[in-house]
mmCIF file of C-alpha atoms and ligand atoms in Angstrom:
data_model
loop_
_atom_site.group_PDB
_atom_site.id
_atom_site.type_symbol
_atom_site.label_atom_id
_atom_site.label_comp_id
_atom_site.label_asym_id
_atom_site.label_seq_id
_atom_site.Cartn_x
_atom_site.Cartn_y
_atom_site.Cartn_z
ATOM 1 C CA MET A 1 157.638 62.912 208.860
ATOM 2 C CA GLU A 2 159.883 66.454 209.639
ATOM 3 C CA ASN A 3 163.062 64.919 212.234
ATOM 4 C CA LYS A 4 165.591 64.897 209.626
ATOM 5 C CA LEU A 5 167.162 60.949 210.746
ATOM 6 C CA ASP A 6 170.825 61.025 212.696
ATOM 7 C CA LEU A 7 172.952 58.950 210.498
ATOM 8 C CA ASN A 8 175.205 58.007 213.258
ATOM 9 C CA SER A 9 173.251 56.589 215.320
ATOM 10 C CA PRO A 10 170.707 52.926 214.549
ATOM 11 C CA TYR A 11 168.383 53.664 212.973
ATOM 12 C CA GLU A 12 164.327 52.406 214.104
ATOM 13 C CA MET A 13 162.753 51.250 210.957
ATOM 14 C CA ASP A 14 158.999 52.224 210.749
ATOM 15 C CA PHE A 15 157.756 48.234 209.171
ATOM 16 C CA SER A 16 154.103 49.892 209.153
ATOM 17 C CA ALA A 17 154.844 52.787 206.851
ATOM 18 C CA ILE A 18 153.864 52.230 203.314
ATOM 19 C CA VAL A 19 154.970 55.812 200.781
ATOM 20 C CA LYS A 20 153.590 56.165 197.884
ATOM 21 C CA VAL A 21 154.393 57.367 194.355
ATOM 22 C CA GLN A 22 154.016 59.044 190.821
ATOM 23 C CA ALA A 23 157.223 59.283 189.056
ATOM 24 C CA PRO A 24 156.537 61.658 185.919
ATOM 25 C CA ALA A 25 157.506 60.683 182.460
ATOM 26 C CA THR A 26 160.499 63.235 181.686
ATOM 27 C CA VAL A 27 161.286 64.776 177.913
ATOM 28 C CA ALA A 28 165.780 64.790 177.825
ATOM 29 C CA ASN A 29 167.467 66.618 174.833
ATOM 30 C CA MET A 30 164.766 69.271 175.014
ATOM 31 C CA VAL A 31 166.024 70.409 170.983
ATOM 32 C CA CYS A 32 168.237 72.784 171.618
ATOM 33 C CA GLY A 33 169.692 71.931 174.856
ATOM 34 C CA PHE A 34 171.250 68.674 174.442
ATOM 35 C CA ASP A 35 171.994 66.654 177.408
ATOM 36 C CA ILE A 36 171.052 70.275 179.940
ATOM 37 C CA LEU A 37 167.464 70.709 179.393
ATOM 38 C CA GLY A 38 164.928 68.552 180.041
ATOM 39 C CA PHE A 39 161.001 69.287 181.277
ATOM 40 C CA ALA A 40 158.306 66.702 183.531
ATOM 41 C CA VAL A 41 155.171 65.728 181.983
ATOM 42 C CA ASN A 42 152.479 64.608 184.077
ATOM 43 C CA GLU A 43 150.870 61.956 181.742
ATOM 44 C CA PRO A 44 152.678 59.147 181.845
ATOM 45 C CA TYR A 45 153.839 58.441 185.198
ATOM 46 C CA ASP A 46 155.665 55.179 186.976
ATOM 47 C CA GLN A 47 153.310 54.404 190.148
ATOM 48 C CA MET A 48 156.012 52.703 192.802
ATOM 49 C CA GLN A 49 155.395 51.690 196.330
ATOM 50 C CA ILE A 50 157.841 51.212 199.029
ATOM 51 C CA ARG A 51 158.521 49.960 202.833
ATOM 52 C CA PHE A 52 160.801 48.806 205.286
ATOM 53 C CA GLN A 53 161.709 45.167 205.241
ATOM 54 C CA GLU A 54 163.321 43.419 207.367
ATOM 55 C CA LYS A 55 166.570 41.888 206.396
ATOM 56 C CA PRO A 56 169.422 44.739 205.392
ATOM 57 C CA GLY A 57 168.749 45.128 201.775
ATOM 58 C CA ILE A 58 166.606 45.469 198.186
ATOM 59 C CA THR A 59 163.871 43.614 196.805
ATOM 60 C CA ILE A 60 161.757 44.693 194.024
ATOM 61 C CA ILE A 61 158.980 43.302 193.591
ATOM 62 C CA ASN A 62 157.887 44.185 189.763
ATOM 63 C CA ASP A 63 154.144 44.906 189.692
ATOM 64 C CA ASP A 64 153.922 45.181 185.232
ATOM 65 C CA ASP A 65 154.766 42.889 181.685
ATOM 66 C CA TYR A 66 158.017 44.047 181.048
ATOM 67 C CA ASN A 67 160.276 41.284 183.300
ATOM 68 C CA LEU A 68 163.143 43.758 183.844
ATOM 69 C CA PRO A 69 165.243 42.570 186.181
ATOM 70 C CA THR A 70 164.732 42.016 189.944
ATOM 71 C CA ASP A 71 168.309 41.965 190.754
ATOM 72 C CA PRO A 72 168.821 45.208 192.497
ATOM 73 C CA GLU A 73 171.969 46.354 190.197
ATOM 74 C CA LYS A 74 170.302 45.265 187.483
ATOM 75 C CA ASN A 75 167.633 47.496 187.929
ATOM 76 C CA VAL A 76 168.312 51.078 188.174
ATOM 77 C CA ALA A 77 165.250 51.650 190.695
ATOM 78 C CA GLY A 78 167.745 48.925 192.695
ATOM 79 C CA ALA A 79 171.300 51.094 191.595
ATOM 80 C CA ALA A 80 169.640 54.245 192.718
ATOM 81 C CA LEU A 81 168.983 52.792 196.536
ATOM 82 C CA LEU A 82 171.716 51.286 196.490
ATOM 83 C CA ALA A 83 173.925 54.429 196.309
ATOM 84 C CA MET A 84 171.728 56.274 198.966
ATOM 85 C CA MET A 85 172.560 53.040 201.179
ATOM 86 C CA GLU A 86 176.161 53.623 200.952
ATOM 87 C CA GLU A 87 174.832 56.832 202.860
ATOM 88 C CA LEU A 88 173.047 55.282 205.513
ATOM 89 C CA PRO A 89 173.118 52.154 208.747
ATOM 90 C CA SER A 90 173.760 49.301 207.343
ATOM 91 C CA ASN A 91 170.137 47.122 209.222
ATOM 92 C CA ILE A 92 168.405 49.702 207.040
ATOM 93 C CA GLY A 93 166.387 46.951 204.621
ATOM 94 C CA PHE A 94 163.756 47.929 201.364
ATOM 95 C CA GLU A 95 161.131 46.329 199.397
ATOM 96 C CA LEU A 96 160.250 48.073 196.227
ATOM 97 C CA THR A 97 157.285 47.307 193.766
ATOM 98 C CA ILE A 98 157.146 49.707 190.679
ATOM 99 C CA LYS A 99 154.418 48.960 188.712
ATOM 100 C CA LYS A 100 155.874 50.359 185.239
ATOM 101 C CA LEU A 101 153.004 52.022 182.988
ATOM 102 C CA ILE A 102 156.068 53.946 181.083
ATOM 103 C CA LYS A 103 158.012 51.435 177.959
ATOM 104 C CA PRO A 104 161.314 51.382 179.049
ATOM 105 C CA GLY A 105 163.515 52.260 176.354
ATOM 106 C CA SER A 106 160.702 54.549 174.617
ATOM 107 C CA GLY A 107 162.447 58.507 175.105
ATOM 108 C CA VAL A 108 160.582 59.363 177.490
ATOM 109 C CA GLY A 109 162.493 58.521 180.632
ATOM 110 C CA SER A 110 161.509 55.322 181.636
ATOM 111 C CA SER A 111 164.963 54.737 184.072
ATOM 112 C CA ALA A 112 164.395 57.635 185.057
ATOM 113 C CA ALA A 113 161.239 57.382 186.504
ATOM 114 C CA SER A 114 161.985 54.354 187.615
ATOM 115 C CA SER A 115 165.885 55.668 190.051
ATOM 116 C CA ALA A 116 164.354 59.013 190.408
ATOM 117 C CA GLY A 117 160.900 57.625 192.301
ATOM 118 C CA ALA A 118 162.645 54.682 193.977
ATOM 119 C CA VAL A 119 164.832 57.173 195.818
ATOM 120 C CA ALA A 120 162.305 60.114 196.606
ATOM 121 C CA ALA A 121 160.124 57.433 197.767
ATOM 122 C CA ALA A 122 162.743 56.123 199.852
ATOM 123 C CA ASN A 123 163.820 59.631 201.330
ATOM 124 C CA ARG A 124 159.845 59.600 202.534
ATOM 125 C CA LEU A 125 160.182 57.002 204.758
ATOM 126 C CA LEU A 126 163.261 58.235 205.498
ATOM 127 C CA HIS A 127 162.071 61.538 207.227
ATOM 128 C CA HIS A 128 162.997 63.797 204.095
ATOM 129 C CA CYS A 129 166.752 63.164 205.503
ATOM 130 C CA PHE A 130 168.241 63.963 202.331
ATOM 131 C CA SER A 131 168.132 67.306 199.254
ATOM 132 C CA LYS A 132 166.536 66.587 195.840
ATOM 133 C CA GLN A 133 170.309 67.011 194.850
ATOM 134 C CA ASP A 134 171.270 64.744 196.844
ATOM 135 C CA LEU A 135 168.421 62.918 194.934
ATOM 136 C CA VAL A 136 169.646 63.253 191.526
ATOM 137 C CA ARG A 137 173.493 61.552 192.564
ATOM 138 C CA PHE A 138 171.275 58.985 194.436
ATOM 139 C CA ALA A 139 169.327 58.653 191.152
ATOM 140 C CA MET A 140 172.038 59.347 188.210
ATOM 141 C CA ASN A 141 174.360 55.230 189.161
ATOM 142 C CA GLY A 142 169.960 54.123 187.998
ATOM 143 C CA GLU A 143 171.143 55.748 184.472
ATOM 144 C CA LYS A 144 174.519 54.724 184.284
ATOM 145 C CA VAL A 145 173.039 51.019 184.236
ATOM 146 C CA ALA A 146 170.668 52.161 180.921
ATOM 147 C CA SER A 147 173.278 53.578 179.341
ATOM 148 C CA GLY A 148 176.107 53.519 181.126
ATOM 149 C CA VAL A 149 176.705 57.502 181.735
ATOM 150 C CA LYS A 150 175.242 58.699 184.333
ATOM 151 C CA HIS A 151 173.533 61.797 183.463
ATOM 152 C CA ALA A 152 170.533 64.616 184.743
ATOM 153 C CA ASP A 153 168.938 65.848 181.983
ATOM 154 C CA ASN A 154 165.258 63.507 182.662
ATOM 155 C CA ILE A 155 166.030 62.439 186.153
ATOM 156 C CA ALA A 156 166.667 66.577 187.652
ATOM 157 C CA PRO A 157 162.964 67.219 186.166
ATOM 158 C CA CYS A 158 161.963 63.676 187.757
ATOM 159 C CA ILE A 159 163.042 65.285 191.175
ATOM 160 C CA TYR A 160 162.735 68.851 190.733
ATOM 161 C CA GLY A 161 159.431 69.387 188.069
ATOM 162 C CA GLY A 162 159.205 71.890 185.690
ATOM 163 C CA VAL A 163 162.198 72.750 183.382
ATOM 164 C CA THR A 164 165.355 72.257 184.332
ATOM 165 C CA LEU A 165 168.654 73.381 183.062
ATOM 166 C CA ILE A 166 171.844 70.732 184.271
ATOM 167 C CA ARG A 167 174.226 73.373 183.902
ATOM 168 C CA SER A 168 177.096 71.088 185.054
ATOM 169 C CA ILE A 169 177.357 67.299 185.850
ATOM 170 C CA PHE A 170 180.557 67.455 187.856
ATOM 171 C CA PRO A 171 179.645 68.797 189.991
ATOM 172 C CA LEU A 172 176.082 68.778 189.740
ATOM 173 C CA ASP A 173 174.612 72.431 189.308
ATOM 174 C CA ILE A 174 171.018 72.152 188.760
ATOM 175 C CA VAL A 175 168.666 74.988 188.270
ATOM 176 C CA ALA A 176 164.925 74.830 188.399
ATOM 177 C CA LEU A 177 163.731 76.742 185.398
ATOM 178 C CA THR A 178 160.354 78.953 185.529
ATOM 179 C CA ALA A 179 158.017 78.423 182.418
ATOM 180 C CA PRO A 180 154.330 79.388 181.133
ATOM 181 C CA PRO A 181 151.781 76.852 180.995
ATOM 182 C CA LEU A 182 152.529 74.876 178.336
ATOM 183 C CA PHE A 183 151.050 71.650 176.242
ATOM 184 C CA VAL A 184 152.986 68.669 175.512
ATOM 185 C CA THR A 185 151.921 66.265 172.162
ATOM 186 C CA ILE A 186 153.902 63.143 172.349
ATOM 187 C CA VAL A 187 154.085 60.154 170.012
ATOM 188 C CA HIS A 188 156.060 57.338 169.919
ATOM 189 C CA PRO A 189 156.371 55.104 167.243
ATOM 190 C CA GLN A 190 155.776 51.462 168.117
ATOM 191 C CA ILE A 191 159.931 50.509 166.995
ATOM 192 C CA GLU A 192 163.329 50.331 168.764
ATOM 193 C CA VAL A 193 166.410 53.079 168.518
ATOM 194 C CA LYS A 194 168.369 52.124 170.639
ATOM 195 C CA THR A 195 170.435 54.418 172.986
ATOM 196 C CA SER A 196 173.988 53.934 171.787
ATOM 197 C CA ASP A 197 172.933 54.477 168.838
ATOM 198 C CA ALA A 198 172.027 56.669 168.540
ATOM 199 C CA ARG A 199 174.599 58.386 170.291
ATOM 200 C CA SER A 200 177.512 56.324 167.808
ATOM 201 C CA ILE A 201 175.966 58.255 164.654
ATOM 202 C CA LEU A 202 176.501 62.242 166.547
ATOM 203 C CA GLN A 203 179.356 63.962 165.134
ATOM 204 C CA GLN A 204 181.685 64.583 167.630
ATOM 205 C CA LYS A 205 183.190 67.776 166.667
ATOM 206 C CA VAL A 206 181.127 70.954 165.289
ATOM 207 C CA LEU A 207 181.596 74.748 163.135
ATOM 208 C CA LEU A 208 181.980 77.468 164.657
ATOM 209 C CA LYS A 209 178.892 78.753 163.257
ATOM 210 C CA ASP A 210 176.253 76.219 164.329
ATOM 211 C CA ALA A 211 177.287 76.710 167.309
ATOM 212 C CA ILE A 212 177.196 80.286 167.812
ATOM 213 C CA LYS A 213 173.845 79.228 166.920
ATOM 214 C CA GLN A 214 172.865 77.118 168.869
ATOM 215 C CA TRP A 215 174.012 78.891 172.247
ATOM 216 C CA GLY A 216 171.858 81.943 170.430
ATOM 217 C CA ASN A 217 168.696 78.582 170.705
ATOM 218 C CA ILE A 218 169.877 77.774 173.562
ATOM 219 C CA ALA A 219 169.168 81.205 175.857
ATOM 220 C CA GLY A 220 167.061 82.687 173.707
ATOM 221 C CA LEU A 221 164.542 79.186 175.235
ATOM 222 C CA VAL A 222 166.038 79.679 178.849
ATOM 223 C CA ALA A 223 164.895 83.730 177.871
ATOM 224 C CA GLY A 224 161.613 82.965 175.972
ATOM 225 C CA LEU A 225 160.502 80.565 179.237
ATOM 226 C CA LEU A 226 161.125 82.664 182.734
ATOM 227 C CA GLN A 227 160.377 85.269 180.776
ATOM 228 C CA SER A 228 157.046 83.959 178.822
ATOM 229 C CA ASP A 229 157.326 84.939 175.833
ATOM 230 C CA TYR A 230 156.015 82.334 173.762
ATOM 231 C CA ALA A 231 156.548 84.227 170.288
ATOM 232 C CA LEU A 232 160.503 83.313 171.418
ATOM 233 C CA ILE A 233 159.759 79.940 172.585
ATOM 234 C CA GLY A 234 158.930 78.830 169.286
ATOM 235 C CA ARG A 235 162.335 80.882 167.481
ATOM 236 C CA SER A 236 164.754 78.782 169.591
ATOM 237 C CA LEU A 237 163.325 75.540 168.745
ATOM 238 C CA GLU A 238 165.289 74.713 166.376
ATOM 239 C CA ASP A 239 168.324 72.225 166.461
ATOM 240 C CA VAL A 240 171.046 72.838 163.936
ATOM 241 C CA LEU A 241 173.649 70.058 165.352
ATOM 242 C CA ILE A 242 172.153 66.904 167.115
ATOM 243 C CA GLU A 243 168.444 66.668 165.283
ATOM 244 C CA PRO A 244 170.415 66.985 161.693
ATOM 245 C CA VAL A 245 171.997 63.802 162.987
ATOM 246 C CA ARG A 246 169.660 61.697 164.707
ATOM 247 C CA SER A 247 166.037 62.334 163.248
ATOM 248 C CA ILE A 248 167.292 59.997 160.299
ATOM 249 C CA LEU A 249 166.158 57.332 162.345
ATOM 250 C CA ILE A 250 162.827 58.048 163.537
ATOM 251 C CA PRO A 251 160.421 57.474 160.425
ATOM 252 C CA GLY A 252 158.118 60.773 159.950
ATOM 253 C CA PHE A 253 160.478 62.743 161.077
ATOM 254 C CA ASP A 254 160.791 65.272 159.016
ATOM 255 C CA GLN A 255 157.123 65.386 158.188
ATOM 256 C CA ILE A 256 155.565 65.511 161.620
ATOM 257 C CA LYS A 257 157.645 68.395 162.981
ATOM 258 C CA ALA A 258 156.647 70.761 160.348
ATOM 259 C CA GLN A 259 152.817 69.920 159.862
ATOM 260 C CA SER A 260 152.929 69.927 163.674
ATOM 261 C CA LYS A 261 154.636 73.707 163.119
ATOM 262 C CA GLU A 262 151.784 74.399 160.732
ATOM 263 C CA ALA A 263 149.161 73.135 162.679
ATOM 264 C CA GLY A 264 150.011 76.432 165.322
ATOM 265 C CA ALA A 265 152.197 74.102 166.865
ATOM 266 C CA LEU A 266 155.478 76.198 168.987
ATOM 267 C CA GLY A 267 158.248 73.370 167.143
ATOM 268 C CA GLY A 268 159.797 70.409 169.170
ATOM 269 C CA GLY A 269 162.004 67.610 167.732
ATOM 270 C CA ILE A 270 162.994 64.056 169.184
ATOM 271 C CA SER A 271 162.554 63.043 173.206
ATOM 272 C CA GLY A 272 165.183 61.850 174.843
ATOM 273 C CA SER A 273 167.366 59.818 171.961
ATOM 274 C CA GLY A 274 163.841 59.092 170.635
ATOM 275 C CA PRO A 275 162.015 57.390 169.251
ATOM 276 C CA SER A 276 159.593 59.543 170.496
ATOM 277 C CA ILE A 277 158.968 63.142 169.118
ATOM 278 C CA PHE A 278 157.467 66.439 171.274
ATOM 279 C CA MET A 279 155.781 69.123 170.438
ATOM 280 C CA LEU A 280 154.924 71.942 172.448
ATOM 281 C CA SER A 281 151.802 74.184 172.423
ATOM 282 C CA GLU A 282 150.431 77.363 173.439
ATOM 283 C CA THR A 283 146.559 76.021 173.611
ATOM 284 C CA GLU A 284 145.041 72.984 174.303
ATOM 285 C CA ALA A 285 143.419 73.069 171.049
ATOM 286 C CA THR A 286 146.471 73.160 168.774
ATOM 287 C CA ALA A 287 147.670 70.534 170.976
ATOM 288 C CA GLN A 288 144.809 68.020 170.453
ATOM 289 C CA LYS A 289 145.571 68.966 166.418
ATOM 290 C CA VAL A 290 149.422 68.184 166.230
ATOM 291 C CA ALA A 291 148.221 65.010 167.496
ATOM 292 C CA GLY A 292 145.688 64.011 164.614
ATOM 293 C CA VAL A 293 148.143 65.149 162.835
ATOM 294 C CA MET A 294 151.007 62.812 164.147
ATOM 295 C CA HIS A 295 147.963 60.370 164.391
ATOM 296 C CA GLN A 296 147.617 61.277 160.642
ATOM 297 C CA ILE A 297 151.030 60.605 159.365
ATOM 298 C CA TYR A 298 151.974 57.297 161.332
ATOM 299 C CA ASN A 299 148.750 55.939 159.749
ATOM 300 C CA ASN A 300 149.827 57.324 156.498
ATOM 301 C CA LEU A 301 153.049 55.243 157.410
ATOM 302 C CA LYS A 302 151.358 51.878 158.517
ATOM 303 C CA LEU A 303 153.121 51.982 162.034
ATOM 304 C CA ASP A 304 151.626 51.681 165.240
ATOM 305 C CA HIS A 305 152.126 54.577 168.205
ATOM 306 C CA HIS A 306 149.994 55.845 170.821
ATOM 307 C CA THR A 307 149.986 60.608 171.099
ATOM 308 C CA TYR A 308 149.710 61.584 173.984
ATOM 309 C CA VAL A 309 148.397 64.779 175.007
ATOM 310 C CA THR A 310 149.399 66.683 178.304
ATOM 311 C CA THR A 311 151.761 69.177 179.927
ATOM 312 C CA ILE A 312 153.538 70.004 182.417
ATOM 313 C CA ASN A 313 154.472 68.361 185.416
ATOM 314 C CA HIS A 314 155.491 71.432 188.403
ATOM 315 C CA SER A 315 156.025 69.266 191.085
ATOM 316 C CA GLY A 316 157.769 65.965 189.661
ATOM 317 C CA VAL A 317 157.399 63.037 191.852
ATOM 318 C CA ARG A 318 154.690 63.343 193.553
ATOM 319 C CA PHE A 319 153.243 61.297 196.477
ATOM 320 C CA VAL A 320 149.851 60.081 196.983
ATOM 321 C CA ASP A 321 147.863 58.229 199.051
ATOM 322 C CA SER A 322 146.770 54.844 196.468
ATOM 323 C CA PHE A 323 146.626 54.596 193.253
ATOM 324 C CA ILE A 324 143.281 55.564 191.326
ATOM 325 C CA THR A 325 144.643 56.202 187.728
ATOM 326 C CA GLU A 326 145.818 52.548 186.029
ATOM 327 C CA ASP A 327 145.112 53.356 183.011
ATOM 328 C CA ALA A 328 148.357 55.877 182.100
ATOM 329 C CA ALA A 329 150.560 53.536 179.812
ATOM 330 C CA LEU A 330 152.126 54.972 177.081
HETATM 331 P P1 ADP B 401 164.150 55.425 178.703
HETATM 332 O O1 ADP B 401 164.747 56.439 177.153
HETATM 333 O O2 ADP B 401 162.712 55.465 178.453
HETATM 334 O O3 ADP B 401 164.578 56.409 179.773
HETATM 335 P P2 ADP B 401 166.345 53.430 178.446
HETATM 336 O O4 ADP B 401 166.873 53.255 176.993
HETATM 337 O O5 ADP B 401 167.042 55.096 178.735
HETATM 338 O O6 ADP B 401 165.230 54.302 178.279
HETATM 339 O O7 ADP B 401 166.222 52.631 179.110
HETATM 340 C C1 ADP B 401 165.814 50.839 179.368
HETATM 341 C C2 ADP B 401 166.634 50.432 179.506
HETATM 342 O O8 ADP B 401 166.947 50.510 181.732
HETATM 343 C C3 ADP B 401 166.392 49.268 179.762
HETATM 344 O O9 ADP B 401 166.960 48.746 178.355
HETATM 345 C C4 ADP B 401 166.452 47.961 180.280
HETATM 346 O O10 ADP B 401 165.945 47.708 180.489
HETATM 347 C C5 ADP B 401 166.666 49.034 181.383
HETATM 348 N N1 ADP B 401 166.125 48.672 183.001
HETATM 349 C C6 ADP B 401 165.996 48.334 184.173
HETATM 350 N N2 ADP B 401 165.411 48.760 184.933
HETATM 351 C C7 ADP B 401 164.226 49.735 184.599
HETATM 352 C C8 ADP B 401 164.015 50.068 185.688
HETATM 353 N N3 ADP B 401 162.963 49.953 185.913
HETATM 354 N N4 ADP B 401 163.240 51.088 184.021
HETATM 355 C C9 ADP B 401 162.570 51.202 183.326
HETATM 356 N N5 ADP B 401 163.901 51.434 182.431
HETATM 357 C C10 ADP B 401 164.738 49.835 183.657
#
């Protein structure tokens, strides 16, 4: 699969080729980095498989119980592939099978995993004729289907891996950041927070003194990641603009944050637009302790929840020979 596809000539499809991928969950709105910073995690992930089909167009097969649309225009993965196909010879058709292990609407980039996984898998079938930035551009069309707006703070880390900075969407300017080893604890309370509600309660104007604090924290967080300075990362994990407003939608948020930090977490906040909450820790032992704290608080509140202890995924969408893990659901 070394030769690039010649987009000007009819393309010979290899119908025996099958590409299987694991598309990771992602944490967007990394505390102070609302809409601009996100990272990928090693678990959970969606499993997807793609192959060429004889007829042009897209067939989507759902191999899970979420009942997501199979109409390519309504499924985020289909929308992403359709955007890609606008730049491909018209004889190409794909059959995509999706096994979602990341619950839709959980706040850890379920829609981004499907969109990014689909185009990354198709790109492999197509001899990697598109760049990573192209894949982000296509996959953002899936986010538009899910939330009404094109955004890349889940898509970019899903495709690039690691922590990514979206310096600009129009034009697309993605900066992949290096990061020291970090353990991530995620709790997903089984409640629904609508992305539209989480957006509509935000104020459109901010005070200059708050803006100064926020950009100080963003710069501090980026510097802390690049310099592997855990103390600076911890100090910079503060959001004075979005979290104070949005956290009221998530029961137990303040308690979880305060007690996780007491247990040794560097800090954390709302994952995406919630309801999941994430915390970063320097060691696995601390991350496990934080999971215990989250579990205890939600048990006391009698709220069903799932916790996850994982690490930052540095590869993004992974190509696999077979699906071994069947139980990585959040
Ligand atoms: P998350 O923050 O976990 O990505 P979103 O609320 O942004 O969740 O996206 C989920 C929405 O996208 C749901 O309304 C879901 O029905 C819709 N959707 C359509 N296709 C998919 C898909 N393949 N995977 C996930 N969600 C999808």
